[in-house]
CSV table of C-alpha atoms and ligand atoms in Angstrom, one decimal:
chain,number,residue,atom,x,y,z
A,1,UNK,CA,0.0,0.0,0.0
A,2,UNK,CA,1.3,3.4,-0.9
A,3,UNK,CA,1.1,5.9,2.0
A,4,UNK,CA,1.3,9.7,1.6
A,5,UNK,CA,3.4,11.3,4.3
A,6,UNK,CA,1.2,14.3,5.4
A,7,UNK,CA,3.0,15.6,8.4
A,8,UNK,CA,1.0,17.0,11.2
A,9,UNK,CA,2.3,20.6,11.1
A,10,UNK,CA,1.7,24.1,10.0
A,11,UNK,CA,3.6,24.9,6.8
A,12,UNK,CA,5.1,28.1,5.7
A,13,UNK,CA,4.3,28.5,2.1
A,14,UNK,CA,7.0,30.4,0.3
A,15,UNK,CA,10.5,31.6,0.2
A,16,UNK,CA,11.8,34.6,-1.8
A,17,UNK,CA,15.2,35.5,-3.2
A,18,UNK,CA,16.2,38.4,-5.5
A,19,UNK,CA,19.5,39.6,-6.9
A,20,UNK,CA,20.4,42.8,-8.8
A,21,UNK,CA,23.6,43.3,-10.7
A,22,UNK,CA,25.5,40.0,-10.5
A,23,UNK,CA,27.1,38.3,-13.6
A,24,UNK,CA,25.8,35.0,-12.4
A,25,UNK,CA,22.4,36.1,-11.1
A,26,UNK,CA,20.5,32.9,-11.8
A,27,UNK,CA,23.2,30.7,-10.2
A,28,UNK,CA,23.2,32.9,-7.1
A,29,UNK,CA,19.4,32.8,-7.0
A,30,UNK,CA,19.6,29.0,-7.2
A,31,UNK,CA,21.9,29.0,-4.1
A,32,UNK,CA,19.6,31.4,-2.3
A,33,UNK,CA,16.5,29.2,-3.0
A,34,UNK,CA,18.5,26.2,-1.8
A,35,UNK,CA,19.0,27.8,1.6
A,36,UNK,CA,15.3,28.6,1.7
A,37,UNK,CA,14.1,25.1,0.7
A,38,UNK,CA,12.4,24.7,4.2
A,39,UNK,CA,9.9,27.4,3.3
A,40,UNK,CA,8.4,25.5,0.4
A,41,UNK,CA,9.0,22.1,-1.2
A,42,UNK,CA,6.3,21.8,-3.9
A,43,UNK,CA,7.7,24.0,-6.7
A,44,UNK,CA,10.7,26.2,-7.4
A,45,UNK,CA,11.3,28.9,-10.0
A,46,UNK,CA,13.6,31.6,-11.2
A,47,UNK,CA,13.0,34.5,-13.6
A,48,UNK,CA,16.0,36.3,-14.9
A,49,UNK,CA,16.4,39.3,-17.2
A,50,UNK,CA,19.3,40.7,-19.3
A,51,UNK,CA,17.6,44.1,-19.5
A,52,UNK,CA,15.1,43.3,-22.2
A,53,UNK,CA,12.8,40.3,-21.8
A,54,UNK,CA,12.5,37.6,-19.2
A,55,UNK,CA,13.7,34.0,-19.1
A,56,UNK,CA,11.8,31.8,-16.7
A,57,UNK,CA,12.3,28.3,-15.4
A,58,UNK,CA,9.8,26.8,-12.9
A,59,UNK,CA,8.8,23.3,-12.2
A,60,UNK,CA,7.3,21.1,-9.5
A,61,UNK,CA,9.8,19.6,-7.0
A,62,UNK,CA,12.7,20.5,-4.8
A,63,UNK,CA,15.3,23.2,-5.8
A,64,UNK,CA,18.1,20.6,-6.4
A,65,UNK,CA,15.8,18.5,-8.7
A,66,UNK,CA,14.3,21.5,-10.6
A,67,UNK,CA,17.5,23.3,-11.6
A,68,UNK,CA,20.0,21.3,-13.7
A,69,UNK,CA,23.1,23.2,-15.0
A,70,UNK,CA,21.3,23.1,-18.4
A,71,UNK,CA,18.2,24.9,-17.0
A,72,UNK,CA,20.4,27.5,-15.2
A,73,UNK,CA,22.2,28.2,-18.5
A,74,UNK,CA,18.8,29.1,-20.0
A,75,UNK,CA,18.6,32.0,-17.5
A,76,UNK,CA,21.0,34.7,-18.7
A,77,UNK,CA,21.2,38.2,-17.2
A,78,UNK,CA,22.4,40.2,-14.3
A,79,UNK,CA,19.1,40.3,-12.4
A,80,UNK,CA,16.9,37.5,-11.1
A,81,UNK,CA,14.1,36.7,-8.7
A,82,UNK,CA,13.4,33.2,-7.3
A,83,UNK,CA,10.7,31.5,-5.4
A,84,UNK,CA,10.0,28.2,-3.6
A,85,UNK,CA,6.4,27.4,-2.9
A,86,UNK,CA,4.3,25.3,-0.6
A,87,UNK,CA,0.7,25.8,-1.8
A,88,UNK,CA,-1.7,27.9,0.3
A,89,UNK,CA,-4.0,30.0,-1.8
A,90,UNK,CA,-4.5,28.1,-5.1
A,91,UNK,CA,-4.0,24.4,-5.4
A,92,UNK,CA,-0.6,23.0,-6.0
A,93,UNK,CA,0.3,22.7,-9.7
A,94,UNK,CA,2.7,24.1,-12.1
A,95,UNK,CA,0.4,26.9,-13.2
A,96,UNK,CA,0.6,28.3,-9.6
A,97,UNK,CA,4.4,28.0,-9.5
A,98,UNK,CA,6.2,31.3,-9.3
A,99,UNK,CA,7.7,33.7,-10.3
A,100,UNK,CA,4.7,34.7,-12.5
A,101,UNK,CA,5.7,36.7,-15.6
A,102,UNK,CA,3.5,38.9,-17.8
A,103,UNK,CA,3.8,41.6,-20.4
A,104,UNK,CA,2.0,44.8,-19.5
A,105,UNK,CA,1.5,48.1,-21.3
A,106,UNK,CA,4.7,49.3,-19.5
A,107,UNK,CA,6.8,46.3,-20.4
A,108,UNK,CA,7.6,42.8,-19.0
A,109,UNK,CA,7.3,42.1,-15.3
A,110,UNK,CA,7.9,39.1,-13.0
A,111,UNK,CA,6.4,38.8,-9.5
A,112,UNK,CA,7.0,36.4,-6.6
A,113,UNK,CA,4.9,36.5,-3.4
A,114,UNK,CA,5.2,35.2,0.2
A,115,UNK,CA,1.9,35.5,2.1
A,116,UNK,CA,-1.8,35.4,1.6
A,117,UNK,CA,-4.3,38.1,0.7
A,118,UNK,CA,-7.5,38.0,2.7
A,119,UNK,CA,-9.6,39.8,0.0
A,120,UNK,CA,-8.1,38.1,-3.0
A,121,UNK,CA,-11.3,36.1,-3.8
A,122,UNK,CA,-13.5,39.2,-3.7
A,123,UNK,CA,-11.1,41.2,-5.9
A,124,UNK,CA,-10.8,38.3,-8.3
A,125,UNK,CA,-14.6,37.9,-8.7
A,126,UNK,CA,-15.0,41.6,-9.4
A,127,UNK,CA,-12.2,41.5,-12.0
A,128,UNK,CA,-13.6,38.4,-13.7
A,129,UNK,CA,-17.0,40.1,-13.9
A,130,UNK,CA,-15.2,42.9,-15.8
A,131,UNK,CA,-13.8,40.4,-18.2
A,132,UNK,CA,-10.3,39.7,-16.7
A,133,UNK,CA,-8.9,36.2,-17.5
A,134,UNK,CA,-6.8,34.5,-14.9
A,135,UNK,CA,-4.1,31.9,-15.7
A,136,UNK,CA,-3.8,30.5,-12.2
A,137,UNK,CA,-5.7,30.2,-9.0
A,138,UNK,CA,-3.0,31.9,-7.1
A,139,UNK,CA,-3.8,35.2,-5.3
A,140,UNK,CA,-0.5,36.6,-6.5
A,141,UNK,CA,-2.0,37.0,-10.0
A,142,UNK,CA,-4.6,39.4,-8.5
A,143,UNK,CA,-1.8,41.8,-7.7
A,144,UNK,CA,-0.6,41.6,-11.4
A,145,UNK,CA,-4.1,42.4,-12.6
A,146,UNK,CA,-4.4,45.3,-10.2
A,147,UNK,CA,-1.1,46.7,-11.5
A,148,UNK,CA,-2.2,46.3,-15.1
A,149,UNK,CA,-5.3,48.3,-14.3
A,150,UNK,CA,-3.5,51.1,-12.4
A,151,UNK,CA,-3.5,54.5,-14.0
A,152,UNK,CA,-0.7,55.0,-16.5
A,153,UNK,CA,2.6,56.1,-14.9
A,154,UNK,CA,5.8,54.8,-13.5
A,155,UNK,CA,5.6,51.5,-11.7
A,156,UNK,CA,6.5,53.1,-8.3
A,157,UNK,CA,3.3,55.1,-8.6
A,158,UNK,CA,1.2,52.2,-9.8
A,159,UNK,CA,2.4,49.9,-7.0
A,160,UNK,CA,0.9,52.0,-4.1
A,161,UNK,CA,-2.3,52.3,-6.1
A,162,UNK,CA,-2.5,48.5,-6.5
A,163,UNK,CA,-1.3,47.6,-3.0
A,164,UNK,CA,-3.8,49.9,-1.3
A,165,UNK,CA,-6.6,47.7,-2.6
A,166,UNK,CA,-5.3,44.5,-1.0
A,167,UNK,CA,-5.4,43.3,2.6
A,168,UNK,CA,-3.5,40.5,4.3
A,169,UNK,CA,0.1,39.4,4.3
A,170,UNK,CA,2.6,39.9,1.6
A,171,UNK,CA,6.3,40.1,1.1
A,172,UNK,CA,6.8,40.6,-2.6
A,173,UNK,CA,9.6,40.7,-5.1
A,174,UNK,CA,8.8,42.4,-8.5
A,175,UNK,CA,11.4,42.4,-11.2
A,176,UNK,CA,11.4,44.6,-14.3
A,177,UNK,CA,14.3,45.3,-16.7
A,178,UNK,CA,14.8,48.6,-14.9
A,179,UNK,CA,14.5,47.7,-11.2
A,180,UNK,CA,13.9,45.1,-8.5
A,181,UNK,CA,11.2,46.0,-6.1
A,182,UNK,CA,11.2,44.5,-2.6
A,183,UNK,CA,8.0,45.1,-0.6
A,184,UNK,CA,6.5,44.2,2.8
A,185,UNK,CA,2.9,44.7,3.7
A,186,UNK,CA,2.2,47.5,6.2
A,187,UNK,CA,1.9,45.1,9.1
A,188,UNK,CA,5.1,43.2,8.2
A,189,UNK,CA,3.7,39.7,8.7
A,190,UNK,CA,6.4,37.9,6.7
A,191,UNK,CA,10.1,38.6,6.8
A,192,UNK,CA,12.3,40.1,4.1
A,193,UNK,CA,15.9,41.1,4.4
A,194,UNK,CA,18.4,43.1,2.3
A,195,UNK,CA,22.0,42.2,1.8
A,196,UNK,CA,25.1,43.1,-0.2
A,197,UNK,CA,27.2,40.7,-2.2
A,198,UNK,CA,30.2,42.6,-3.7
A,199,UNK,CA,28.6,45.1,-6.1
A,200,UNK,CA,25.3,43.2,-6.1
A,201,UNK,CA,22.2,43.7,-3.9
A,202,UNK,CA,20.4,40.6,-2.7
A,203,UNK,CA,17.0,40.3,-1.0
A,204,UNK,CA,15.9,37.1,0.8
A,205,UNK,CA,13.1,35.8,3.1
A,206,UNK,CA,15.7,34.8,5.7
A,207,UNK,CA,19.3,35.7,6.5
A,208,UNK,CA,20.4,32.0,6.2
A,209,UNK,CA,20.2,32.6,2.4
A,210,UNK,CA,22.7,35.5,2.7
A,211,UNK,CA,25.0,33.4,4.8
A,212,UNK,CA,25.3,30.6,2.2
A,213,UNK,CA,26.8,33.0,-0.4
A,214,UNK,CA,28.6,35.1,2.2
A,215,UNK,CA,26.5,38.2,1.5
A,216,UNK,CA,26.6,40.9,4.1
A,217,UNK,CA,23.3,41.6,6.0
A,218,UNK,CA,22.3,45.2,5.5
A,219,UNK,CA,18.9,45.5,7.1
A,220,UNK,CA,15.3,44.2,7.1
A,221,UNK,CA,12.9,45.6,4.5
A,222,UNK,CA,10.6,47.6,6.8
A,223,UNK,CA,6.8,47.0,7.1
A,224,UNK,CA,5.0,49.1,4.5
A,225,UNK,CA,8.3,49.9,2.6
A,226,UNK,CA,8.8,49.6,-1.1
A,227,UNK,CA,12.5,49.3,-1.7
A,228,UNK,CA,13.4,50.1,-5.3
A,229,UNK,CA,16.8,48.6,-6.3
A,230,UNK,CA,18.3,49.8,-9.5
A,231,UNK,CA,21.7,50.6,-10.9
A,232,UNK,CA,21.7,53.7,-8.8
A,233,UNK,CA,21.4,51.6,-5.6
A,234,UNK,CA,18.4,51.1,-3.2
A,235,UNK,CA,15.8,53.8,-2.7
A,236,UNK,CA,13.0,53.7,-0.3
A,237,UNK,CA,9.3,54.6,-0.8
A,238,UNK,CA,6.9,54.6,2.1
A,239,UNK,CA,3.4,55.2,0.6
A,240,UNK,CA,1.3,53.8,3.5
A,241,UNK,CA,0.3,55.4,6.8
A,242,UNK,CA,1.9,53.7,9.8
A,243,UNK,CA,0.1,50.5,10.9
A,244,UNK,CA,0.5,48.2,13.9
A,245,UNK,CA,3.3,45.6,13.5
A,246,UNK,CA,2.1,42.1,13.3
A,247,UNK,CA,5.2,39.9,12.7
A,248,UNK,CA,4.2,36.2,12.6
A,249,UNK,CA,5.3,34.8,15.9
A,250,UNK,CA,5.2,31.3,14.4
A,251,UNK,CA,8.2,32.2,12.3
A,252,UNK,CA,10.1,32.1,15.6
A,253,UNK,CA,8.2,29.0,16.9
A,254,UNK,CA,8.8,26.8,13.9
A,255,UNK,CA,9.0,28.2,10.3
A,256,UNK,CA,12.3,30.0,10.1
A,257,UNK,CA,15.6,28.2,10.1
A,258,UNK,CA,17.3,28.3,13.5
A,259,UNK,CA,20.5,29.9,12.0
A,260,UNK,CA,18.5,32.9,10.6
A,261,UNK,CA,18.4,36.3,12.3
A,262,UNK,CA,14.8,37.4,12.3
A,263,UNK,CA,13.6,40.9,13.3
A,264,UNK,CA,16.9,41.4,15.1
A,265,UNK,CA,17.2,38.1,17.0
A,266,UNK,CA,18.7,34.7,16.2
A,267,UNK,CA,15.9,32.2,15.8
A,268,UNK,CA,17.7,29.4,17.7
A,269,UNK,CA,18.3,31.7,20.7
A,270,UNK,CA,14.6,32.7,20.8
A,271,UNK,CA,13.6,29.1,20.7
A,272,UNK,CA,16.0,28.2,23.6
A,273,UNK,CA,14.5,31.0,25.6
A,274,UNK,CA,11.0,29.6,24.9
A,275,UNK,CA,12.3,26.2,26.2
A,276,UNK,CA,13.7,27.8,29.3
A,277,UNK,CA,10.4,29.6,30.0
A,278,UNK,CA,8.5,26.3,29.3
A,279,UNK,CA,10.7,24.6,32.0
A,280,UNK,CA,9.8,27.3,34.5
A,281,UNK,CA,6.1,27.1,33.7
A,282,UNK,CA,5.9,23.2,33.6
A,283,UNK,CA,8.6,21.6,35.6
A,284,UNK,CA,8.6,17.8,36.1
A,285,UNK,CA,10.8,15.2,37.7
A,286,UNK,CA,12.5,13.4,34.8
A,287,UNK,CA,15.8,11.7,33.9
A,288,UNK,CA,16.3,13.1,30.3
A,289,UNK,CA,15.0,15.7,28.0
A,290,UNK,CA,14.7,14.8,24.3
A,291,UNK,CA,13.5,16.9,21.3
A,292,UNK,CA,11.3,15.8,18.5
A,293,UNK,CA,13.9,16.5,15.9
A,294,UNK,CA,14.4,18.9,14.3
A,295,UNK,CA,11.5,21.1,15.3
A,296,UNK,CA,11.9,20.7,19.0
A,297,UNK,CA,15.7,20.8,19.2
A,298,UNK,CA,16.4,24.4,20.3
A,299,UNK,CA,13.5,24.5,22.8
A,300,UNK,CA,14.6,21.1,24.3
A,301,UNK,CA,18.1,22.5,24.8
A,302,UNK,CA,16.6,25.5,26.7
A,303,UNK,CA,14.3,23.3,28.7
A,304,UNK,CA,17.2,21.0,29.7
A,305,UNK,CA,19.5,23.9,30.7
A,306,UNK,CA,16.8,25.5,32.8
A,307,UNK,CA,15.6,22.3,34.5
A,308,UNK,CA,19.1,20.9,35.0
A,309,UNK,CA,17.9,17.6,33.4
A,310,UNK,CA,20.3,16.0,30.9
A,311,UNK,CA,19.6,16.6,27.2
A,312,UNK,CA,19.6,13.4,25.1
A,313,UNK,CA,18.9,12.3,21.5
A,314,UNK,CA,16.1,9.8,22.0
A,315,UNK,CA,14.6,10.1,18.5
A,316,UNK,CA,16.7,10.0,15.4
A,317,UNK,CA,15.3,11.6,12.3
A,318,UNK,CA,15.6,10.2,8.8
A,319,UNK,CA,16.2,13.4,6.7
A,320,UNK,CA,15.6,11.7,3.4
A,321,UNK,CA,11.9,10.8,3.5
A,322,UNK,CA,10.0,11.5,0.3
A,323,UNK,CA,6.3,12.4,0.2
A,324,UNK,CA,5.1,8.8,-0.4
A,325,UNK,CA,6.4,5.4,0.5
A,326,UNK,CA,5.3,1.8,0.2
A,327,UNK,CA,4.1,0.1,3.4
A,328,UNK,CA,4.7,-3.6,3.6
A,329,UNK,CA,1.5,-5.8,3.9
A,330,UNK,CA,2.7,-7.2,7.2
A,331,UNK,CA,1.9,-4.3,9.5
A,332,UNK,CA,4.9,-2.7,11.3
A,333,UNK,CA,4.0,-0.9,14.6
A,334,UNK,CA,4.1,2.9,14.3
A,335,UNK,CA,5.1,2.5,10.7
A,336,UNK,CA,4.1,6.0,9.4
A,337,UNK,CA,6.0,8.0,12.0
A,338,UNK,CA,8.8,5.4,12.3
A,339,UNK,CA,9.8,6.1,8.7
A,340,UNK,CA,10.7,9.6,9.8
A,341,UNK,CA,11.7,9.1,13.5
A,342,UNK,CA,13.3,6.1,15.1
A,343,UNK,CA,13.4,5.8,18.9
A,344,UNK,CA,16.7,4.7,20.5
A,345,UNK,CA,16.0,2.1,23.2
A,346,UNK,CA,19.4,2.5,24.7
A,347,UNK,CA,18.6,6.1,25.7
A,348,UNK,CA,14.9,5.6,26.7
A,349,UNK,CA,14.6,2.3,28.5
A,350,UNK,CA,13.6,2.7,32.1
A,351,UNK,CA,13.9,6.5,32.0
A,352,UNK,CA,11.4,9.2,32.8
A,353,UNK,CA,11.5,11.2,29.5
A,354,UNK,CA,10.5,14.8,28.7
A,355,UNK,CA,9.6,15.1,25.0
A,356,UNK,CA,9.8,18.6,23.7
A,357,UNK,CA,8.2,19.8,20.4
A,358,UNK,CA,7.3,23.2,19.0
A,359,UNK,CA,3.5,22.7,18.5
A,360,UNK,CA,0.6,20.2,18.3
A,361,UNK,CA,-1.7,20.6,15.3
A,362,UNK,CA,-4.1,17.6,14.9
A,363,UNK,CA,-2.4,15.6,17.6
A,364,UNK,CA,-2.1,12.4,15.6
A,365,UNK,CA,1.7,12.5,15.2
A,366,UNK,CA,2.3,13.5,18.8
A,367,UNK,CA,0.1,10.5,19.9
A,368,UNK,CA,2.2,8.2,17.8
A,369,UNK,CA,5.5,9.6,19.2
A,370,UNK,CA,4.4,9.1,22.8
A,371,UNK,CA,3.4,5.6,22.0
A,372,UNK,CA,6.7,4.9,20.3
A,373,UNK,CA,8.8,6.4,23.1
A,374,UNK,CA,6.9,4.3,25.6
A,375,UNK,CA,7.3,1.2,23.5
A,376,UNK,CA,11.0,1.8,23.5
A,377,UNK,CA,11.0,1.4,27.3
A,378,UNK,CA,10.4,4.9,28.8
A,379,UNK,CA,8.9,4.6,32.2
A,380,UNK,CA,7.2,7.9,31.9
A,381,UNK,CA,6.5,10.3,29.0
A,382,UNK,CA,6.0,14.0,29.7
A,383,UNK,CA,5.1,16.1,26.7
A,384,UNK,CA,6.2,19.8,26.6
A,385,UNK,CA,5.2,22.2,23.8
A,386,UNK,CA,7.1,25.4,23.2
A,387,UNK,CA,4.0,27.4,22.1
A,388,UNK,CA,0.4,27.7,23.3
A,389,UNK,CA,-2.4,25.5,22.1
A,390,UNK,CA,-3.2,26.2,18.4
A,391,UNK,CA,-6.9,26.8,18.2
A,392,UNK,CA,-7.4,28.8,15.0
A,393,UNK,CA,-6.3,28.5,11.3
A,394,UNK,CA,-4.0,31.1,9.7
A,395,UNK,CA,-5.2,33.4,7.0
A,396,UNK,CA,-1.9,35.1,6.5
A,397,UNK,CA,0.0,32.8,4.3
A,398,UNK,CA,0.4,29.6,6.3
A,399,UNK,CA,-1.1,26.2,5.3
A,400,UNK,CA,-3.3,25.0,8.2
A,401,UNK,CA,-6.0,22.5,8.6
A,402,UNK,CA,-9.6,23.7,9.2
A,403,UNK,CA,-10.5,24.7,12.7
A,404,UNK,CA,-12.3,21.5,13.6
A,405,UNK,CA,-9.2,19.5,12.7
A,406,UNK,CA,-7.1,21.5,15.3
A,407,UNK,CA,-7.3,19.4,18.4
A,408,UNK,CA,-7.0,22.3,20.8
A,409,UNK,CA,-9.9,24.1,19.2
A,410,UNK,CA,-12.3,21.6,20.8
A,411,UNK,CA,-10.4,19.9,23.6
A,412,UNK,CA,-8.9,21.1,26.9
A,413,UNK,CA,-5.3,20.4,27.8
A,414,UNK,CA,-6.3,17.4,30.1
A,415,UNK,CA,-8.4,15.9,27.3
A,416,UNK,CA,-5.4,16.3,24.8
A,417,UNK,CA,-3.1,14.7,27.4
A,418,UNK,CA,-5.4,11.7,27.6
A,419,UNK,CA,-5.6,11.4,23.8
A,420,UNK,CA,-1.8,11.5,23.6
A,421,UNK,CA,-1.6,9.0,26.4
A,422,UNK,CA,1.1,11.1,28.0
A,423,UNK,CA,1.9,11.2,31.7
A,424,UNK,CA,1.7,14.9,31.6
A,425,UNK,CA,1.3,17.7,29.0
A,426,UNK,CA,2.4,21.3,29.3
A,427,UNK,CA,2.1,24.2,26.8
A,428,UNK,CA,4.1,27.4,26.9
A,429,UNK,CA,1.8,30.3,27.8
A,430,UNK,CA,1.0,33.1,25.4
A,431,UNK,CA,2.8,35.6,27.6
A,432,UNK,CA,5.8,33.3,27.9
A,433,UNK,CA,6.1,32.9,24.2
A,434,UNK,CA,5.8,36.6,23.4
A,435,UNK,CA,8.2,37.5,26.1
A,436,UNK,CA,10.8,35.1,24.7
A,437,UNK,CA,10.9,37.0,21.4
A,438,UNK,CA,12.7,39.8,23.3
A,439,UNK,CA,10.7,42.5,21.6
A,440,UNK,CA,7.4,44.3,22.2
A,441,UNK,CA,4.7,41.6,22.6
A,442,UNK,CA,2.2,43.9,20.8
A,443,UNK,CA,4.2,43.7,17.6
A,444,UNK,CA,3.3,40.1,16.9
A,445,UNK,CA,0.4,38.3,15.2
A,446,UNK,CA,-0.8,35.4,17.4
A,447,UNK,CA,-4.2,34.8,15.8
A,448,UNK,CA,-3.7,31.0,15.5
A,449,UNK,CA,-3.4,30.8,19.3
A,450,UNK,CA,-6.0,33.4,20.2
A,451,UNK,CA,-8.3,34.0,17.2
A,452,UNK,CA,-7.4,37.7,17.4
A,453,UNK,CA,-7.3,38.3,13.6
A,454,UNK,CA,-6.4,42.0,13.4
A,455,UNK,CA,-6.2,42.3,9.6
A,456,UNK,CA,-9.0,41.4,7.1
A,457,UNK,CA,-12.5,40.2,8.0
A,458,UNK,CA,-12.1,36.6,9.1
A,459,UNK,CA,-14.9,34.7,10.7
A,460,UNK,CA,-14.6,31.1,11.8
A,461,UNK,CA,-17.4,29.0,13.2
A,462,UNK,CA,-16.8,27.4,16.6
A,463,UNK,CA,-16.3,23.7,16.0
A,464,UNK,CA,-18.8,21.3,17.4
A,465,UNK,CA,-17.2,18.1,16.2
A,466,UNK,CA,-15.1,16.2,18.8
A,467,UNK,CA,-12.4,14.2,17.2
A,468,UNK,CA,-12.4,11.4,19.7
A,469,UNK,CA,-13.9,10.4,23.0
A,470,UNK,CA,-11.7,12.0,25.6
B,1,SF4,S1,-2.1,33.3,12.5
B,1,SF4,FE1,-0.3,32.3,13.4
B,1,SF4,S2,0.8,31.4,11.7
B,1,SF4,FE2,-0.6,32.9,10.8
B,1,SF4,S3,0.6,34.9,10.7
B,1,SF4,FE3,-0.5,34.9,12.7
B,1,SF4,S4,1.0,33.9,14.1
B,1,SF4,FE4,1.7,33.4,12.1
């Protein structure tokens, strides 16, 4: 039987990389996307320009599989933008892969988007009624249509006109033969950073992409900023009135790579502080602390340090799991999760174990992990989660299940503990999580934990369905 591996997690949906003025722009963009692979594994693409038209290569699959030397040779020019995608708005197929290119009245244009527009459907319906034809189901194309309909003028005047009509989360890269535009929405949901590589300018979703090519970090693109990068260097336009900052706190909890510096702080460090706070909030007598690798590693280190309980590797992750695999007819216990994580009996047998992970979504994987750790001989299994219970879906660019599928939307912590069959369960508090970021707690979006959607009209019914008999 073929089994699809659908891991029980939130998924970031996109990574962006742009470069201006480099003789090997496409090759460098390829490296940048390689470093951003964790932000999207369904499709990858690069659009490059030599100052006239665009050359684009985009396909389904991982960056290393999509870009052969031959495909990279088909991308000449000193300027390029690239994109990795995990589908959110729009289903996952090649038509929705990015960058999207188009020819407008003012010339060719390529666009790549990280985020999700909360009013894309309404805008799209209006435009379709007016006769617009869409090539994809992606909300990014809505931005292209708004640009095409903007009053004639330079792009930097058309952009504010188009962007004022959209709500939600967007970090955008737009490439024309004349300039590279790097844009963050006024609330700054998704990250975007500016760096320098010799004479070239680079823009990336995360600083880990700059590190790979030894580019120097310059600064974050600011919320509400349109950064225009041309041969004259970067120039900033700020066409929006000031808005409240709503950085996605889940970037710190799980999405971003631990070696990235996000909004001024190293992600691994923030996760360790979350783990320390978790240990203070939910102490327990135990022999070892183990992470669910890799997502729980940094928080488990923090928990172990604060609790004074030794850190161990009790679960070993197979990093080479594809999306589907063949399950043998003879059932193997915990097969699905064991393909990805293997418990080490030598570490676990007879020990009281604290298992640290970053979040619980449906709970199905956490339940299997608890069972697996216990089967490997642990005498007690205490689950600790370095974020609060997830009760609400995300509408700002993260792939999440419906509300009724989120276990914490309809079950109390004690009911979830019983479902997991754990000896104890402790979640980090909202205050503890926000404090661990080291910056103003009011500058973060936490709607998936609290239902406090502060941008766009979002209404979710309260789920009645109970997933199991607790
Ligand atoms: S709802 Fe959650 S995942 Fe979505 S932007 Fe807000 S904090 Fe991030």
